[in-house]
Coordinates of C-alpha atoms and ligand atoms in Angstrom, one line a residue:
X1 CA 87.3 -37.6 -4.0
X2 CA 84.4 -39.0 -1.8
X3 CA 84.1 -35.7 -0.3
X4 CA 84.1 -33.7 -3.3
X5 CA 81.2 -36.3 -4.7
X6 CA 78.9 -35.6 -1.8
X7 CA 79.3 -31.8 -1.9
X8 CA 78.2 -32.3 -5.5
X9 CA 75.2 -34.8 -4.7
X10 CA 74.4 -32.4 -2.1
X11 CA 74.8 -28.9 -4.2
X12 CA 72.4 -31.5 -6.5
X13 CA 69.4 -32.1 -4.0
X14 CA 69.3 -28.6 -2.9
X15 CA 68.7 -27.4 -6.2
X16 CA 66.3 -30.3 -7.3
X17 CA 63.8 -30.6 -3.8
X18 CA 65.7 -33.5 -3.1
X19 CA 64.9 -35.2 -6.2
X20 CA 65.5 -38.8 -5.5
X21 CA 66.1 -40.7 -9.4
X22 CA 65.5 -44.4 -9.4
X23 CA 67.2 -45.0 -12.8
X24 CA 70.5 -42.6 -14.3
X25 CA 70.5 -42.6 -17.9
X26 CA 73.8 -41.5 -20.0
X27 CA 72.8 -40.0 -23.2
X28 CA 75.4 -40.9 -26.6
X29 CA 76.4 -38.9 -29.3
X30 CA 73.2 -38.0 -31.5
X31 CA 70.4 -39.6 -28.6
X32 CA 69.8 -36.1 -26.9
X33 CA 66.4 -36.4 -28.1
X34 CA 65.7 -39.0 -25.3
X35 CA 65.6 -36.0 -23.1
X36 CA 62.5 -34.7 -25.1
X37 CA 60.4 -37.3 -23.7
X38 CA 61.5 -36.8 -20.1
X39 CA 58.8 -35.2 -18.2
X40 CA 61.2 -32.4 -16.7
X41 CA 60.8 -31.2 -13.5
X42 CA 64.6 -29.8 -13.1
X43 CA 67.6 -28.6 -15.8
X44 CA 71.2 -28.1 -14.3
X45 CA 73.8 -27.1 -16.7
X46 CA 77.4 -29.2 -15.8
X47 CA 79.2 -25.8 -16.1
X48 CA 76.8 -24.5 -13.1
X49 CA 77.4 -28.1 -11.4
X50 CA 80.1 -27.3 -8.8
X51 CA 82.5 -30.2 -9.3
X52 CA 81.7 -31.1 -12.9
X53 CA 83.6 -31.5 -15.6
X54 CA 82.2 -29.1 -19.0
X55 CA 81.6 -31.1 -22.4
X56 CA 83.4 -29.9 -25.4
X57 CA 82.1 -32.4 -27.7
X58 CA 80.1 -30.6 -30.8
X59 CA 76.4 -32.8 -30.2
X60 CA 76.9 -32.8 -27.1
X61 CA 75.1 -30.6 -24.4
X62 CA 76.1 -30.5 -21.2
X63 CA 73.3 -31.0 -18.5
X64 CA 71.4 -33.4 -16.4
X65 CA 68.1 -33.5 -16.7
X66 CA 65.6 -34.6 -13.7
X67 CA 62.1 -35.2 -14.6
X68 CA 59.6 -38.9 -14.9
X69 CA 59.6 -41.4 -18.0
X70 CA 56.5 -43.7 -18.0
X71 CA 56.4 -42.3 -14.1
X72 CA 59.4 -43.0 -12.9
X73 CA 62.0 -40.9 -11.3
X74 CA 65.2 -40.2 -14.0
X75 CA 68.0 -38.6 -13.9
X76 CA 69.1 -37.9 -17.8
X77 CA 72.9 -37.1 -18.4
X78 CA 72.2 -34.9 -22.2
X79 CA 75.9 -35.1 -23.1
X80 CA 79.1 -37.1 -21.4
X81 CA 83.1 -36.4 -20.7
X82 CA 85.3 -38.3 -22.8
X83 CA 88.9 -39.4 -22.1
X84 CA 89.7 -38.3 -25.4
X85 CA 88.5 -34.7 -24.6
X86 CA 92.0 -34.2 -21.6
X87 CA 89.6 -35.7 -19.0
X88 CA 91.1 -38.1 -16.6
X89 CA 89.4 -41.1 -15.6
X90 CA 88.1 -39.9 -12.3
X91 CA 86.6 -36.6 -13.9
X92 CA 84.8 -38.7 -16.9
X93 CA 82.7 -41.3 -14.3
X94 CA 82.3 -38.7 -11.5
X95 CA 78.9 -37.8 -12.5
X96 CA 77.9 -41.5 -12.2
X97 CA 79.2 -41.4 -8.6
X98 CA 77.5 -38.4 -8.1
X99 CA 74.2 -40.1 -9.8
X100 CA 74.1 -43.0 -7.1
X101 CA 74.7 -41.0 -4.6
X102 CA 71.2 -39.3 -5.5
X103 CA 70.3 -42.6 -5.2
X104 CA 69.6 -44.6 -8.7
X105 CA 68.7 -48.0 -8.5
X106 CA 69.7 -48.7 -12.9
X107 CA 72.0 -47.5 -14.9
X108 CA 71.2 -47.3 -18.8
X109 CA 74.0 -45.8 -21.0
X110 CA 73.7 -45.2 -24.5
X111 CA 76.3 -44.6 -27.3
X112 CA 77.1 -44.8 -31.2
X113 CA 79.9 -46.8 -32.3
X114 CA 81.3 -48.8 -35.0
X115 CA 79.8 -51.8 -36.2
X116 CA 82.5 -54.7 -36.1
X117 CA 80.1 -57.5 -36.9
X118 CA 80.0 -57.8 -40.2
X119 CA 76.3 -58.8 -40.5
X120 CA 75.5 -55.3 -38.2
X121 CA 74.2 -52.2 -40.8
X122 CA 74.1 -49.0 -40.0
X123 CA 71.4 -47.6 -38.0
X124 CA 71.3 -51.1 -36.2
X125 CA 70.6 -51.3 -32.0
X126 CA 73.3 -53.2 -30.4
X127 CA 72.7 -54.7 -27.1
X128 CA 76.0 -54.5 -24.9
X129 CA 76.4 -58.1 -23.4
X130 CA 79.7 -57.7 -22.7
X131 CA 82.8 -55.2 -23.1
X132 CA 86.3 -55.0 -23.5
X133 CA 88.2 -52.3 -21.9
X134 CA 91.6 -50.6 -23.8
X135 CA 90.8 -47.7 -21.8
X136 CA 93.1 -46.9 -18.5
X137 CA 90.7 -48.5 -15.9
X138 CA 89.1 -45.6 -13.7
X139 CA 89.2 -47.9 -10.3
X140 CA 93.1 -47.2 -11.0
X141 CA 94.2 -45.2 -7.4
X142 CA 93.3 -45.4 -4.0
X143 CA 89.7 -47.6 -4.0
X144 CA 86.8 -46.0 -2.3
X145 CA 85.9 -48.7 0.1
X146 CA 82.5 -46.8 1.0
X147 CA 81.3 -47.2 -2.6
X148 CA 82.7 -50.6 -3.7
X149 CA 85.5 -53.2 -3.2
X150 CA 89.1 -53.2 -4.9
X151 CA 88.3 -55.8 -7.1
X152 CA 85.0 -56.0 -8.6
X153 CA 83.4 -58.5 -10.4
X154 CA 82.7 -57.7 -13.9
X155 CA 80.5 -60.8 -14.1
X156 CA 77.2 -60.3 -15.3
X157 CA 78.4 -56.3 -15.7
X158 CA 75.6 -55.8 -18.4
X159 CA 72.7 -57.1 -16.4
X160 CA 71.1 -60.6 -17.8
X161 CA 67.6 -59.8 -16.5
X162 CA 67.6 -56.6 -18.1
X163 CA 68.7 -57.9 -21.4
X164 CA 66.0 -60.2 -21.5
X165 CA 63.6 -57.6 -20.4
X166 CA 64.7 -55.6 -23.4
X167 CA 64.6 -59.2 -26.0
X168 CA 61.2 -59.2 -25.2
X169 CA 59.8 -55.6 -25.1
X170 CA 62.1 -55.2 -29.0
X171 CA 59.4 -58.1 -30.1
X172 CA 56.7 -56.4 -29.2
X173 CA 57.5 -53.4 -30.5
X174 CA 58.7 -54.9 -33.5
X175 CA 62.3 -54.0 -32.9
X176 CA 65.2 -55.3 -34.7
X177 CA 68.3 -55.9 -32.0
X178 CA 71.9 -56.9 -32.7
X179 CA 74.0 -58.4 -29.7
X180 CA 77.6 -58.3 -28.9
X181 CA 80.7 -57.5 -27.1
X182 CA 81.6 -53.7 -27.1
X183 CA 85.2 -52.7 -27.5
X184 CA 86.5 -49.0 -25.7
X185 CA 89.4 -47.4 -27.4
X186 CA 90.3 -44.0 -26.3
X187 CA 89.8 -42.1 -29.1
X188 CA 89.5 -39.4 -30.7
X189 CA 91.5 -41.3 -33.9
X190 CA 88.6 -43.5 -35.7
X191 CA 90.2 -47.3 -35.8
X192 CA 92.5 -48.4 -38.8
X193 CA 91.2 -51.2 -40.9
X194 CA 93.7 -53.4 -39.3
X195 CA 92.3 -52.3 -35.8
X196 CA 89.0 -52.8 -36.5
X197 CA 90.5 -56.0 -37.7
X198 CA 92.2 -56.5 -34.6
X199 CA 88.7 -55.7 -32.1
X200 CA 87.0 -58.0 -34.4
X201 CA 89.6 -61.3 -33.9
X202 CA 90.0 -60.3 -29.9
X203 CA 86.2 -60.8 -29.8
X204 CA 84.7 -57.2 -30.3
X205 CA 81.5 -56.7 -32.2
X206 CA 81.5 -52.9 -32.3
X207 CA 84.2 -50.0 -31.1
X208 CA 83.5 -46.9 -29.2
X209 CA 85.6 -44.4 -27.1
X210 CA 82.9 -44.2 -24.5
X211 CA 81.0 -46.4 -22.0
X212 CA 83.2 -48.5 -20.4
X213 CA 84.6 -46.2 -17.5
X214 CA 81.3 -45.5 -16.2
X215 CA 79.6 -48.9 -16.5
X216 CA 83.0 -50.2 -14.3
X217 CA 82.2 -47.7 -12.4
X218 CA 78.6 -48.2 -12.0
X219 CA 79.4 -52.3 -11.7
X220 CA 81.9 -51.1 -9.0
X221 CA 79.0 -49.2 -6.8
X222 CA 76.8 -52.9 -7.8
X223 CA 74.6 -50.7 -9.4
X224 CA 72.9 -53.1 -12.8
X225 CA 73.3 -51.4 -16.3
X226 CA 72.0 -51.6 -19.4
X227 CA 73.6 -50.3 -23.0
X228 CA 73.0 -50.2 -25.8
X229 CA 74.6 -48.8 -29.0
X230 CA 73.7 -47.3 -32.2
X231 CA 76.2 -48.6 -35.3
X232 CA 76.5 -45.1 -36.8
X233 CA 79.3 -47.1 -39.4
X234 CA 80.8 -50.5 -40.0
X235 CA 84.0 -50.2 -39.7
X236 CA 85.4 -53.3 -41.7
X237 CA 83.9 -51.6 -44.9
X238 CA 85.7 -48.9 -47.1
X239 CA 83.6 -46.1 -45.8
X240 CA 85.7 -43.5 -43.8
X241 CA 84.0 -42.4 -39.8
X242 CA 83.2 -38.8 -39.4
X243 CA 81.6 -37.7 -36.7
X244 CA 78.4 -36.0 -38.1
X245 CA 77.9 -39.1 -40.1
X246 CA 77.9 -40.4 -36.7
X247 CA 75.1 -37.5 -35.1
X248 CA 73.4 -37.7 -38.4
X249 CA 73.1 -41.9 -37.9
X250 CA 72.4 -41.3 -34.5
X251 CA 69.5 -39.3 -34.7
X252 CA 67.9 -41.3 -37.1
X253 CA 68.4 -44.4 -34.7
X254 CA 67.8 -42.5 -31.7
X255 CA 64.0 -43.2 -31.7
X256 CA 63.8 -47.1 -31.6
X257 CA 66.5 -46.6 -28.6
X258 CA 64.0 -43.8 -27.2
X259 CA 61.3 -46.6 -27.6
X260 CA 63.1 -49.2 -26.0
X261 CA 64.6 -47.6 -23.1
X262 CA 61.1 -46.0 -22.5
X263 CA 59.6 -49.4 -22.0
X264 CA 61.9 -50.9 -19.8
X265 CA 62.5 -48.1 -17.5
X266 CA 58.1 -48.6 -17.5
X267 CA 59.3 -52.3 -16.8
X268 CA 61.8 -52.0 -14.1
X269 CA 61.1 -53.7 -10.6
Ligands
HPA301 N1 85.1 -46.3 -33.8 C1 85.1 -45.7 -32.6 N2 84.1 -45.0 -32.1 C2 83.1 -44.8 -32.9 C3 83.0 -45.3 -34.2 C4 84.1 -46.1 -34.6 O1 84.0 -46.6 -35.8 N3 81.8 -44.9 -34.7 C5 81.2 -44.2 -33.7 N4 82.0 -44.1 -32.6

């Protein structure tokens, strides 16, 4: 597995002048546009990636993106694997592996997801402070002891500093941020009332099917992230989820979290 991330990291620099990214940003359903603002300097498509995994997900294009934000080296994922699409574990985080092996420094990931909470609306920014994984974990298997210990801390997993860092630059900016504990289900099913019932009472304040592999994954490598997600529904009220309610939601959303993650990558140490 080590191997096969290095040949890709490797396959990566050649094609990129040895682009070195300071921060690796994952791109959620309906946030694409973030890549819009990326001054590009390189495209790869995953399916000419050797080693990665090909998105099937409709809104969801498959490619890194290497370019500045605010001038500052990025490495853009437009479009990530899902358990729920066959992947295993392994195959869904290896492109964060491969992304700190190019050498980023942050982490931000980005996703829509259901609003739990009940005082959340649609179209709000949640700020992950905390997760809770019903996902298989991906550190499951022989640990790579190059990259990280076999039993990480998930202390502090979303990091404090940043948090604050993004409290501050959303009063500025005169954005509006919700806070809470996100909740990964595998997917693809939308929760039942009585799950979202049952997130809610465990201490969940929105649910997702993404995220959570690859910020253990990131934690693992001690790399800090940062999330946040877009509540493209509340799922405690008699609306039904479908998914281009959630693009549609997204999008819309998509440009205070463009905002945001645009000032603190200007922000970062
Ligand atoms: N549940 C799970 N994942 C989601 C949801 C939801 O309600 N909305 C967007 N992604």
């Amino acid at each position: 597995m080590l191997e096969e991330i290095k040949r890709t990291a490797a396959f990566i620099k050649a094609h990129t002048e040895n682009f070195t990214p300071e921060v690796g940003i994952v791109l959620g359903t309906g946030l694409g546009g973030f890549a819009d603002g990326i001054d590009t300097a390189w495209t790869l498509e995953y399916k000419d990636i050797p080693g990665f995994p090909v998105s099937t997900v409709e809104g969801h294009k498959g490619r890194l993106i290497f370019g500045e934000v605010e001038g500052r080296k990025v490495v853009a994922m437009q479009g990530r694997f899902h358990y729920y699409e066959g992947y295993t574990m392994q195959q869904v985080t290896f492109p964060i592996r491969v992304m700190q092996q190019l050498g980023i420094r942050y982490l931000f990931v980005s996703n829509a997801s259901g609003g739990i909470n009940t005082s959340f609306r649609v179209g709000d920014l949640m700020v992950i402070t905390d997760h809770i994984n019903l996902m298989p974990n991906p550190l499951i298997g022989r640990n790579l002891d190059e990259l990280g210990p076999r039993f990480p801390d998930m202390h502090n997993c979303y990091d404090k500093e940043l948090i604050s860092a993004a409290t501050r630059i959303a009063e500025e900016e005169n954005i509006k941020l919700q806070y809470g504990v996100y909740v990964g289900g595998t997917g693809p099913t939308f929760e039942t009332q009585a799950e979202y019932r049952y997130f809610k009472a465990i201490g969940g304040d929105a649910a997702g099917m993404s995220t959570v592999p690859e910020v253990i994954v990131a934690r693992h490598m001690s790399i800090p992230v940062f999330g946040v997600s877009v509540i493209t529904n509340c799922g405690l009220s008699d609306e039904v989820g479908d998914h281009e309610d959630v693009q549609r939601q997204g999008r819309k959303a998509g440009a205070k979290m463009e905002l945001l993650f645009k000032r603190m990558i200007k922000n970062l140490k």
